[in-house]
Amino acid sequence: MNILDRINKPNDIKDIDREDLPELADEIREFLVSHVSETGGHLAPNLGCVELTMALHRVLDFPEDKLIWDVGHQSYVHKILTGRKNEMGTLRQFGGMSGFPKTSESPCDAFNTGHSSTSISAALGMACARSIKGTNEKIAAVIGDGSFTGGMVYEAMNNMADIKTGCLVVLNDNNMSIDRNVGGMSTYLSKIRVGQQYNDFKGNVEKILMKIPVAGEHLARGLKKSKDSIKQIFVPGMFFEELGVTYIGPIDGHDIDVMEATFRKALKLNRPILVHVKTVKGKGYTHAERHPSYFHGIDPFDIQTGKVMKDRKVMTNTGVFARKLVELGKADPRITAITAAMGKGTGVAAFAAEFPDRAFDVGIAEEHAVTFAAGLATSGLVPVVAIYSSFLQRAYDQILHDVCLQKLHVIFAIDRSGLVGADGDTHQGIFDTAFLSHIPNMTIIAPKNRYELTRAMEWAVAYDGPVALKYSRGEAYYGLKEYNVDIEYGRSEMIHRGQKLAIVAVGNMVQEAEKVYDRLLADGTNVTFVNARFLKPIDTDMIDELSKDHKHIVVIEEEIKHGGYGSLVEEYVMDRHLDVDVTVCAIEDTFVQHGSVEELRRMLKLDADSLYDRIKHIISTDCTE
Ligand SMILES: Cc1ncc(C[n+]2csc(CCOP(=O)(O)OP(=O)(O)O)c2C)c(N)n1
Ligand SMILES: CC(=O)[C@@H](O)[C@H](O)COP(=O)(O)O
Ligand SMILES: [Mg+2]
């Protein structure tokens, strides 16, 4: 019988003999590789967290104690140890287990995560709540070295020093973000991690020297003067100690005994503690150890070869964007590119390879990325900030206050706009029109296909102001290329002029709407078909014109309805008292779970069949005479 067979509910790991823990770790790794090779998912981060999670589960009592996972992509082992191993086959699938912690899934998931750098803030909040309530649960957060580049971490650490209560922060340092980690904090952690020669005493160098009778003061004065010698006395964790956070480490993040003993001690102390553990991303599966970035988030793959099953390589919107960005960069030295730790995911890595001096990876720091871009723009450069739609949400004020208020020439390349699928509700890019369209000086373009994306990029470089280009995850649409792609400010594209009912589709939904248009044409219904193209400003001339001889406008967008493009059209029609009805096919007031985009569209009635039925109904009831 496998030891893993004895892990069926939370805390079961406590009943496993210490000498059996290495075997259990091996079984968990094998279980992870076997399941994730079928479902896809974040394999390398989870392989690196096996012993770390086991050690935490031996010292914490679930569900009373709280364990928060930063980003949460590395929480599969936590889920296995809290009675969900049998759901691993449904990982990230429609109706199945999420790839991130979900309080709705288990009381052992203390906090929903998905976006980086939130765990310490949440843990601190829980620790203070514990003091107020007078309870005594243990509270711990696990955060990676990549997530440690996020600004919220420093806000929380700053606050932590004032909050005298127990809170364990485990810094899981595998020397990797998705790609190579970047920035000063990463360098600092590397120095500690590689065990650079330093005195192993804790606390402030000077304080300790001052304790030495007679010579101490002289030494301390001497040290103060000779900067170099202070640099040579590299005391690990001084950064944290100076902030009032006790630092312990670095310790081996694959040695369960050492971690268990350290965590037990740390959790007894009634003050903020940071335990720095060193792990290997992808540990235990050779392909993932060798290629931790490739196996950070992987599609279903062949275990033997480590190759993904996907048969054909497709040209994605990201690929189209990256190729065009390099082309534009060659033609225009003002163009710079910025990514927030997503170089490969956004395609900025391709630009960086060509123009290393004009590309910037700022770490997981979207707020900083935007205002950094604003700084570049004030100096006459043209920064392209490439950030996934859902990650851009945290930079709202930087977009408004630092870019749009000054009407700076910053181009936002918003990838993963619309449904992303398996990453679920924290990652669906369905709010960007809503959070951008009301900002003065902002222009929003939603290209319908790969050709329009490249033209829109050219247009954005030529236009002197803030522009947001939004495009979806996955394959670039090749269709409708026969239509001219002549981008004119604020103008939509009339693909076909019919009568009575007009379909106005947005961005990636033009492809879905085209299927509906074709079916309607096939059954003799000659509707008008418009590609919205500009979401802000909306094409009011087009709406005025349609309202003269159409009964109904149907807007189709993969966006939250409130504040989306459709609501802007409705607002305009009402303001002008135009004699045309408007129906907006969009996402009602809800978050959208994980699943395939096709399944999610069916659930949201944004698939071609549902849209066709809805439009046929409108035609039969509202467009009769
Ligand atoms: C706000 C935000 N930006 C970007 C991401 C994308 N992302 C997910 S995991 C990750 C790297 C995390 O690195 P680390 O914390 O070291 O965890 P590891 O995968 O190395 O265990 C990034 C950039 C995100 N989830 N949230
Ligand atoms: C965990 C996380 O936030 C990233 O790894 C994200 O899952 C990447 O998304 P893509 O797969 O769309 O690049
Ligand atoms: Mg890491």
XYZ file of C-alpha atoms and ligand atoms in Angstrom:
665
model
C 0.000 0.000 0.000
C 1.300 3.467 -0.875
C 1.805 5.844 1.986
C -0.186 8.389 -0.011
C -3.161 6.036 0.304
C -3.163 6.964 3.992
C -3.562 10.660 3.211
C -7.314 11.158 2.839
C -8.229 14.111 5.033
C -6.572 17.161 6.572
C -3.878 16.458 9.202
C -3.467 12.792 8.162
C 0.199 13.531 7.479
C 0.748 13.879 11.213
C 0.154 10.128 11.571
C 2.903 9.223 9.112
C 6.144 8.063 10.747
C 9.027 10.465 10.253
C 11.114 7.816 8.475
C 8.309 7.355 5.898
C 8.143 11.051 4.955
C 10.810 10.908 2.188
C 8.880 8.049 0.569
C 5.659 10.036 0.835
C 7.403 12.986 -0.825
C 8.437 10.740 -3.710
C 4.901 9.399 -4.073
C 3.483 12.929 -4.083
C 5.931 13.971 -6.816
C 5.020 10.970 -8.919
C 1.335 11.760 -8.343
C 1.850 15.388 -9.400
C 3.737 14.545 -12.597
C 1.260 11.863 -13.575
C -1.831 14.046 -13.041
C -0.501 17.353 -14.339
C 0.803 15.601 -17.458
C -2.878 14.842 -18.167
C -4.536 18.095 -17.083
C -1.805 20.665 -17.551
C -1.023 23.134 -14.787
C 1.728 24.696 -12.705
C 3.969 21.660 -12.318
C 7.429 23.085 -11.566
C 6.302 25.396 -8.716
C 4.474 22.496 -7.044
C 7.331 20.013 -7.422
C 9.503 22.558 -5.627
C 7.076 22.842 -2.705
C 6.553 19.178 -1.764
C 8.682 18.988 1.412
C 7.908 22.589 2.335
C 4.187 21.874 2.279
C 4.604 18.583 4.143
C 6.595 20.288 6.909
C 3.991 23.041 7.260
C 1.218 20.465 7.427
C 2.999 18.673 10.260
C 3.088 21.808 12.406
C -0.235 23.415 11.477
C -3.686 22.119 12.440
C -6.297 22.442 9.702
C -8.708 24.042 9.284
C -8.187 26.067 12.510
C -4.721 27.333 11.529
C -4.438 29.596 8.510
C -2.038 28.993 5.620
C -2.000 31.525 2.769
C -0.290 30.724 -0.551
C 1.001 33.714 -2.496
C -0.265 33.518 -6.089
C -1.459 30.068 -5.040
C -0.269 28.296 -8.191
C 1.937 26.155 -5.940
C -0.898 24.888 -3.689
C -1.530 21.503 -5.328
C 0.393 19.642 -2.576
C -1.586 21.537 0.044
C -4.750 20.371 -1.704
C -3.513 16.770 -1.821
C -2.732 16.860 1.916
C -6.146 18.314 2.766
C -8.203 15.509 1.296
C -8.508 16.577 -2.334
C -6.104 14.171 -4.048
C -8.999 12.414 -5.803
C -9.999 15.720 -7.441
C -6.581 16.164 -9.055
C -7.955 14.578 -12.242
C -10.343 17.529 -12.585
C -7.670 20.181 -12.016
C -8.457 23.509 -13.748
C -11.362 21.932 -15.632
C -14.921 23.197 -15.890
C -16.685 22.273 -12.650
C -13.475 20.709 -11.327
C -10.844 21.664 -8.804
C -9.276 25.093 -9.159
C -5.543 25.469 -9.757
C -5.516 28.081 -7.005
C -6.700 28.133 -3.356
C -10.466 28.589 -3.047
C -12.253 29.053 0.255
C -15.339 27.687 -1.506
C -13.432 24.451 -2.162
C -12.166 23.764 1.361
C -12.045 25.387 4.817
C -8.323 24.566 4.660
C -7.923 27.214 1.957
C -7.691 30.318 4.140
C -7.622 32.969 1.400
C -8.249 33.061 -2.326
C -5.143 34.012 -4.269
C -4.111 34.164 -7.930
C -2.502 37.573 -8.201
C 0.946 37.923 -6.728
C 2.234 39.510 -3.499
C -0.975 39.597 -1.441
C -0.235 36.837 1.097
C 1.610 38.823 3.788
C -1.062 41.518 3.880
C -3.761 38.897 4.244
C -1.804 37.008 6.914
C -1.263 40.203 8.885
C -4.956 40.977 8.747
C -5.742 37.518 10.093
C -3.096 37.882 12.816
C -4.610 41.143 14.007
C -8.088 39.666 13.891
C -6.792 36.856 16.087
C -5.508 39.381 18.669
C -8.809 41.256 18.665
C -10.841 38.055 19.001
C -8.453 36.569 21.579
C -8.141 33.284 19.663
C -4.872 31.371 19.227
C -4.768 29.882 15.743
C -1.370 29.811 13.998
C -0.995 31.921 10.848
C 1.513 31.400 8.062
C 2.060 32.679 4.527
C 4.182 31.097 1.808
C 5.566 33.521 -0.758
C 8.020 32.946 -3.578
C 11.092 34.994 -4.412
C 9.403 36.228 -7.579
C 6.323 37.385 -5.692
C 8.690 39.095 -3.266
C 9.344 41.662 -5.999
C 5.759 42.900 -5.714
C 5.215 46.235 -3.997
C 2.488 45.064 -1.637
C 5.071 42.888 0.113
C 6.933 46.005 1.298
C 3.769 47.727 2.349
C 2.947 44.679 4.454
C 6.496 44.291 5.804
C 6.515 47.943 6.789
C 3.262 47.507 8.649
C 4.381 44.183 10.113
C 7.020 45.855 12.265
C 4.334 47.833 14.070
C 2.089 44.872 14.566
C 3.551 42.956 17.459
C 1.923 39.614 16.907
C 2.982 36.199 15.688
C 2.937 35.688 11.942
C 5.159 33.278 10.029
C 6.253 34.211 6.523
C 7.957 31.415 4.612
C 9.988 32.817 1.736
C 10.194 30.028 -0.822
C 13.306 30.968 -2.727
C 13.942 28.887 -5.845
C 15.790 31.665 -7.610
C 13.098 31.807 -10.273
C 10.084 33.853 -11.119
C 8.376 32.506 -14.233
C 11.598 33.339 -16.001
C 14.812 34.365 -14.254
C 14.002 36.549 -11.244
C 15.082 40.202 -11.441
C 15.891 43.202 -9.279
C 17.779 44.132 -6.174
C 15.806 41.901 -3.826
C 16.564 38.918 -6.022
C 20.267 39.757 -5.928
C 20.121 40.202 -2.179
C 18.470 36.834 -1.714
C 21.037 35.257 -4.047
C 23.860 36.484 -1.844
C 22.208 34.913 1.181
C 21.280 31.786 -0.756
C 24.752 31.055 -2.086
C 26.067 31.177 1.449
C 28.506 34.046 0.832
C 31.109 34.158 3.638
C 29.601 36.145 6.459
C 29.556 36.134 10.176
C 26.709 33.993 11.319
C 25.623 36.261 14.082
C 22.138 37.725 13.915
C 20.923 41.208 14.651
C 22.642 44.498 14.117
C 26.415 44.272 13.587
C 27.119 47.432 15.506
C 24.901 46.540 18.478
C 26.827 43.329 18.955
C 30.203 44.948 18.605
C 29.217 47.571 21.172
C 28.780 44.753 23.680
C 32.472 43.957 23.453
C 34.101 45.697 26.453
C 36.631 48.471 25.779
C 37.507 47.540 22.170
C 33.889 47.292 21.094
C 33.243 50.997 20.770
C 36.491 51.523 18.920
C 35.676 48.653 16.561
C 32.177 49.918 15.949
C 33.513 53.390 15.138
C 36.085 51.799 12.878
C 33.407 49.772 11.121
C 31.224 52.842 10.658
C 34.114 54.519 8.876
C 35.266 51.667 6.702
C 32.236 51.047 4.494
C 33.966 48.163 2.736
C 34.409 46.117 5.891
C 30.709 46.510 6.678
C 29.952 45.288 3.179
C 32.168 42.302 3.783
C 30.354 41.401 6.951
C 27.327 40.204 5.094
C 24.811 39.336 7.720
C 21.911 37.363 6.260
C 18.512 38.874 6.600
C 19.731 42.243 7.869
C 17.186 43.850 5.562
C 14.386 42.096 7.379
C 15.866 42.471 10.848
C 16.130 46.216 10.301
C 12.425 46.234 9.517
C 11.726 44.525 12.837
C 11.082 41.140 11.267
C 13.145 38.300 12.692
C 14.928 36.504 9.883
C 15.824 32.821 10.035
C 17.715 31.064 7.267
C 18.446 30.198 4.659
C 17.479 26.588 5.340
C 17.080 23.640 3.017
C 13.548 23.683 1.639
C 13.732 19.974 0.888
C 14.738 18.860 4.410
C 11.475 18.162 6.206
C 13.049 17.660 9.647
C 14.942 20.963 9.596
C 11.906 22.861 8.342
C 9.532 21.194 10.802
C 11.793 22.062 13.743
C 12.308 25.621 12.492
C 8.604 26.242 11.831
C 7.641 24.852 15.262
C 10.073 27.240 16.972
C 9.073 30.168 14.804
C 5.364 29.668 15.385
C 5.899 29.742 19.150
C 7.363 33.242 19.007
C 4.800 35.942 19.309
C 6.304 38.214 16.675
C 6.712 38.414 12.890
C 9.179 35.851 11.627
C 10.496 35.276 8.127
C 11.947 31.841 7.425
C 13.943 31.788 4.201
C 13.909 28.359 2.553
C 15.904 27.368 -0.496
C 14.133 25.100 -2.960
C 14.571 23.816 -6.497
C 11.788 24.661 -8.918
C 10.707 21.473 -10.657
C 12.564 19.232 -8.207
C 12.261 15.517 -8.784
C 11.256 15.564 -12.450
C 14.308 15.982 -14.663
C 12.607 17.838 -17.507
C 11.131 20.363 -15.070
C 14.392 20.790 -13.153
C 16.200 21.493 -16.408
C 13.482 23.758 -17.789
C 11.684 25.344 -14.804
C 10.366 28.221 -16.901
C 8.876 25.929 -19.550
C 7.322 23.798 -16.804
C 6.145 26.786 -14.760
C 2.708 26.495 -16.367
C 2.533 23.586 -18.806
C -0.105 22.128 -21.116
C -0.691 18.348 -21.024
C 2.642 16.716 -21.825
C 4.357 13.384 -22.460
C 6.095 12.317 -19.250
C 8.923 10.528 -21.040
C 9.884 13.293 -23.459
C 8.597 16.302 -21.486
C 7.039 17.607 -24.698
C 3.523 19.090 -24.719
C 0.878 17.044 -26.525
C -0.485 20.009 -28.496
C 0.009 18.850 -32.078
C 0.562 22.047 -33.964
C 2.289 25.265 -33.083
C -0.093 28.149 -33.656
C 0.574 31.809 -34.171
C -0.878 33.480 -31.095
C -1.905 37.103 -30.641
C 1.137 37.350 -28.379
C 3.321 36.123 -31.210
C 1.812 38.633 -33.643
C 2.309 41.405 -31.103
C 5.922 40.390 -30.400
C 6.879 40.208 -34.062
C 5.295 43.588 -34.822
C 6.868 45.178 -31.755
C 10.326 44.183 -32.939
C 9.546 45.552 -36.414
C 8.331 48.836 -34.943
C 11.355 48.955 -32.658
C 13.681 48.696 -35.628
C 11.927 51.587 -37.346
C 11.540 53.852 -34.337
C 14.253 54.215 -31.664
C 11.739 55.907 -29.319
C 9.963 52.607 -28.765
C 10.687 50.854 -25.450
C 8.991 47.831 -23.928
C 8.138 46.995 -20.334
C 7.029 43.745 -18.765
C 6.158 42.883 -15.169
C 7.920 39.518 -14.913
C 6.037 38.134 -17.909
C 8.627 38.504 -20.670
C 7.767 35.292 -22.495
C 4.039 35.437 -21.731
C 3.668 38.914 -23.226
C 6.275 38.594 -25.981
C 8.420 41.427 -24.632
C 11.256 38.896 -24.366
C 11.525 38.923 -28.176
C 11.908 42.710 -28.157
C 14.443 42.475 -25.314
C 16.527 40.054 -27.346
C 16.736 42.613 -30.139
C 16.927 45.773 -28.023
C 18.251 44.868 -24.553
C 18.753 48.538 -23.662
C 15.173 49.435 -24.526
C 13.404 46.606 -22.747
C 12.668 46.464 -19.027
C 11.538 43.612 -16.799
C 10.556 45.377 -13.570
C 9.579 42.223 -11.676
C 6.029 41.550 -10.494
C 5.412 45.282 -10.174
C 2.619 46.378 -12.489
C 1.978 49.656 -10.657
C 5.622 50.583 -10.956
C 5.704 49.410 -14.599
C 3.013 51.921 -15.578
C 4.484 54.931 -13.811
C 7.965 53.946 -14.979
C 6.499 54.058 -18.502
C 5.048 57.473 -17.771
C 8.538 58.604 -16.855
C 9.903 57.262 -20.129
C 7.113 59.017 -22.044
C 7.797 62.405 -20.454
C 11.265 62.134 -21.967
C 9.940 61.652 -25.469
C 10.159 57.872 -25.673
C 7.219 55.666 -26.639
C 6.862 52.975 -23.972
C 4.800 49.867 -24.707
C 3.642 48.376 -21.398
C 2.684 44.760 -21.962
C 0.636 43.443 -19.056
C -2.080 40.791 -18.906
C -5.551 42.276 -18.483
C -6.204 40.906 -14.982
C -2.745 41.871 -13.696
C -3.211 45.399 -15.052
C -6.156 45.823 -12.711
C -3.792 46.689 -9.854
C -2.317 49.620 -11.804
C -5.603 51.511 -12.226
C -4.510 54.726 -10.524
C -1.141 54.748 -12.198
C -2.955 54.590 -15.555
C -5.358 57.348 -14.549
C -3.169 59.615 -12.442
C 0.274 59.183 -13.977
C -0.525 58.549 -17.655
C -3.973 59.796 -18.694
C -4.090 62.933 -16.555
C -0.878 64.042 -18.253
C -2.038 62.627 -21.588
C 1.254 60.822 -22.042
C 2.083 58.704 -25.041
C 2.008 55.303 -23.379
C 0.785 52.200 -25.214
C -0.844 49.492 -23.102
C -0.574 46.088 -24.753
C -3.285 44.246 -22.844
C -2.823 40.555 -23.503
C -5.171 37.878 -22.085
C -8.086 40.276 -22.519
C -11.352 38.341 -22.367
C -11.753 34.802 -21.070
C -8.436 33.023 -20.441
C -10.005 29.704 -19.414
C -8.177 27.349 -17.011
C -6.683 29.978 -14.690
C -10.203 30.898 -13.656
C -11.839 33.817 -11.909
C -8.676 35.634 -10.765
C -7.255 35.661 -14.291
C -10.211 36.212 -16.641
C -9.501 39.506 -18.446
C -13.113 40.667 -18.466
C -12.897 44.040 -16.738
C -10.446 46.076 -18.801
C -12.974 48.007 -20.904
C -14.939 48.743 -17.746
C -11.958 50.022 -15.768
C -10.442 51.999 -18.632
C -13.328 53.416 -20.688
C -14.304 56.143 -18.200
C -10.791 57.605 -17.969
C -10.476 60.864 -19.933
C -7.734 60.918 -22.617
C -7.731 57.101 -22.839
C -8.241 55.469 -26.261
C -9.160 51.786 -26.425
C -8.834 49.615 -29.532
C -9.954 45.972 -29.755
C -8.500 44.522 -32.987
C -10.639 41.821 -34.620
C -7.775 39.748 -36.018
C -4.043 39.515 -36.409
C -3.914 42.014 -39.286
C -5.835 44.641 -37.406
C -3.640 44.083 -34.329
C -0.540 45.034 -36.295
C -2.241 48.040 -37.874
C -3.548 49.160 -34.486
C 0.006 48.972 -33.112
C 1.258 51.196 -35.932
C -1.621 53.581 -35.293
C -0.881 53.687 -31.556
C 2.774 54.584 -32.160
C 1.726 57.430 -34.435
C -1.009 58.702 -32.081
C 0.294 61.052 -29.403
C -1.611 59.972 -26.304
C -2.507 56.982 -24.106
C -3.749 53.968 -26.102
C -4.892 50.574 -24.812
C -4.814 47.686 -27.292
C -6.666 44.638 -26.009
C -6.348 41.133 -27.430
C -7.169 37.648 -26.210
C -5.103 34.673 -25.110
C -4.428 32.034 -27.739
C -4.479 31.695 -31.506
C -4.529 34.854 -33.599
C -7.603 35.049 -35.834
C -6.781 35.027 -39.534
C -10.353 35.547 -40.737
C -11.894 38.656 -42.316
C -8.537 39.644 -43.680
C -10.154 40.578 -46.979
C -11.556 43.656 -45.349
C -9.400 46.719 -45.458
C -7.680 47.521 -42.240
C -7.456 51.241 -42.437
C -7.498 52.499 -38.857
C -9.151 55.864 -38.492
C -9.492 57.464 -35.045
C -12.791 56.579 -33.412
C -14.152 54.729 -36.463
C -15.606 51.252 -36.500
C -15.534 48.935 -39.518
C -18.701 48.209 -41.514
C -18.109 44.602 -42.571
C -21.544 44.227 -44.186
C -24.499 46.557 -44.419
C -27.804 44.730 -44.163
C -31.046 45.830 -42.607
C -33.261 45.883 -39.523
C -30.748 44.344 -37.131
C -27.063 45.185 -36.707
C -24.531 42.997 -34.945
C -21.711 45.100 -33.459
C -18.957 42.765 -32.241
C -15.905 43.590 -30.100
C -12.381 42.299 -30.575
C -12.103 38.522 -30.328
C -15.896 38.224 -30.433
C -15.907 39.337 -34.091
C -14.775 35.792 -34.914
C -17.690 34.278 -32.948
C -20.114 36.842 -34.396
C -18.973 35.987 -37.910
C -20.298 32.440 -37.393
C -23.650 33.898 -36.346
C -23.664 36.327 -39.267
C -22.953 33.512 -41.731
C -25.754 31.328 -40.298
C -28.249 34.200 -40.453
C -27.228 34.949 -44.035
C -27.640 31.263 -44.880
C -31.204 31.317 -43.639
C -32.000 34.491 -45.529
C -31.600 37.045 -42.799
C -29.549 39.932 -44.090
C -28.237 41.590 -40.950
C -25.639 44.301 -40.703
C -22.268 43.233 -39.296
C -19.937 45.763 -37.666
C -16.501 45.415 -36.095
C -16.545 47.941 -33.249
C -12.733 48.380 -33.339
C -12.636 51.564 -31.188
C -14.221 51.022 -27.780
C -13.289 54.510 -26.677
C -14.258 56.805 -28.238
C -17.259 54.862 -29.546
C -18.163 55.512 -33.204
C -21.199 57.730 -32.652
C -21.586 58.403 -36.409
C -21.997 54.645 -36.944
C -24.664 54.460 -34.220
C -26.476 57.530 -35.575
C -26.483 56.035 -39.056
C -27.678 52.594 -37.928
C -30.464 54.108 -35.830
C -31.989 55.669 -38.957
C -32.884 52.385 -40.631
C -32.338 49.609 -38.071
C -34.726 48.484 -35.350
C -32.130 46.787 -33.186
C -28.422 46.843 -32.406
C -26.942 43.741 -30.783
C -23.559 44.296 -29.151
C -21.423 41.195 -28.532
C -18.407 41.443 -26.210
C -16.486 39.110 -23.892
C -16.468 41.659 -21.099
C -18.360 42.437 -17.927
C -21.564 44.147 -19.015
C -21.532 47.066 -16.567
C -19.085 49.575 -17.997
C -18.344 47.581 -21.106
C -18.573 48.833 -24.679
C -22.228 47.856 -24.882
C -23.115 50.047 -21.930
C -21.418 52.992 -23.650
C -23.547 52.361 -26.763
C -26.711 52.144 -24.651
C -25.783 55.359 -22.854
C -25.283 57.170 -26.155
C -28.564 55.889 -27.635
C -30.439 56.992 -24.521
C -28.719 60.364 -24.300
C -29.604 61.073 -27.923
C -33.099 59.535 -27.665
C -32.329 57.496 -30.764
C -35.116 55.279 -32.059
C -33.281 51.960 -31.913
C -33.243 49.184 -29.356
C -29.964 47.882 -27.981
C -29.251 44.395 -26.647
C -25.866 43.773 -25.051
C -24.618 40.175 -25.097
C -21.865 40.314 -22.461
C -21.007 38.864 -19.039
C -23.622 39.608 -16.391
C -22.548 40.690 -12.938
C -20.466 37.626 -12.062
C -16.909 36.282 -11.797
C -16.137 33.455 -14.204
C -14.720 30.155 -13.008
C -12.083 27.945 -14.635
C -12.773 25.779 -17.667
C -12.120 25.854 -21.396
C -13.055 29.106 -23.127
C -15.562 27.164 -25.232
C -17.275 25.727 -22.129
C -17.293 29.106 -20.418
C -18.795 30.825 -23.460
C -21.561 28.221 -23.555
C -22.207 28.822 -19.854
C -22.310 32.599 -20.463
C -24.389 32.269 -23.650
C -21.629 33.923 -25.654
C -21.101 30.964 -27.948
C -22.278 31.176 -31.572
C -25.278 28.870 -31.043
C -26.618 30.848 -28.095
C -26.032 34.150 -29.856
C -27.750 32.899 -33.000
C -30.806 31.769 -31.031
C -30.978 35.067 -29.188
C -30.719 37.132 -32.353
C -33.313 34.986 -34.134
C -35.654 35.629 -31.229
C -35.056 39.394 -31.416
C -35.668 39.361 -35.141
C -38.921 37.443 -34.716
C -40.219 39.712 -31.982
C -38.741 43.136 -32.617
C -37.990 43.366 -36.301
C -41.218 42.115 -37.792
C -42.501 45.130 -39.776
C -0.065 40.579 -10.106
C 0.482 39.358 -10.822
N 1.386 39.534 -11.813
C 1.877 38.478 -12.466
C 1.466 37.203 -12.159
C 1.974 36.039 -12.975
N 2.795 35.123 -12.150
C 2.303 34.045 -11.596
S 3.428 33.167 -10.780
C 4.649 34.279 -11.188
C 6.049 34.084 -10.745
C 6.065 33.810 -9.283
O 7.396 33.524 -8.902
P 7.606 32.978 -7.423
O 6.805 33.797 -6.488
O 9.060 32.939 -7.196
O 6.958 31.536 -7.412
P 7.539 30.177 -8.065
O 6.699 29.950 -9.298
O 8.989 30.409 -8.361
O 7.331 29.123 -7.009
C 4.122 35.307 -11.941
C 4.913 36.454 -12.470
C 0.498 37.069 -11.142
N -0.001 35.859 -10.782
N 0.044 38.153 -10.485
C 0.112 31.583 -12.053
C 0.071 32.715 -13.004
O -0.541 33.715 -12.749
C 0.699 32.599 -14.331
O 1.535 31.480 -14.424
C -0.412 32.497 -15.375
O -1.088 31.272 -15.166
C 0.166 32.565 -16.778
O -0.907 32.589 -17.690
P -0.679 32.151 -19.227
O -0.595 30.673 -19.239
O -1.906 32.711 -19.940
O 0.600 32.818 -19.675
Mg 10.425 31.527 -7.356
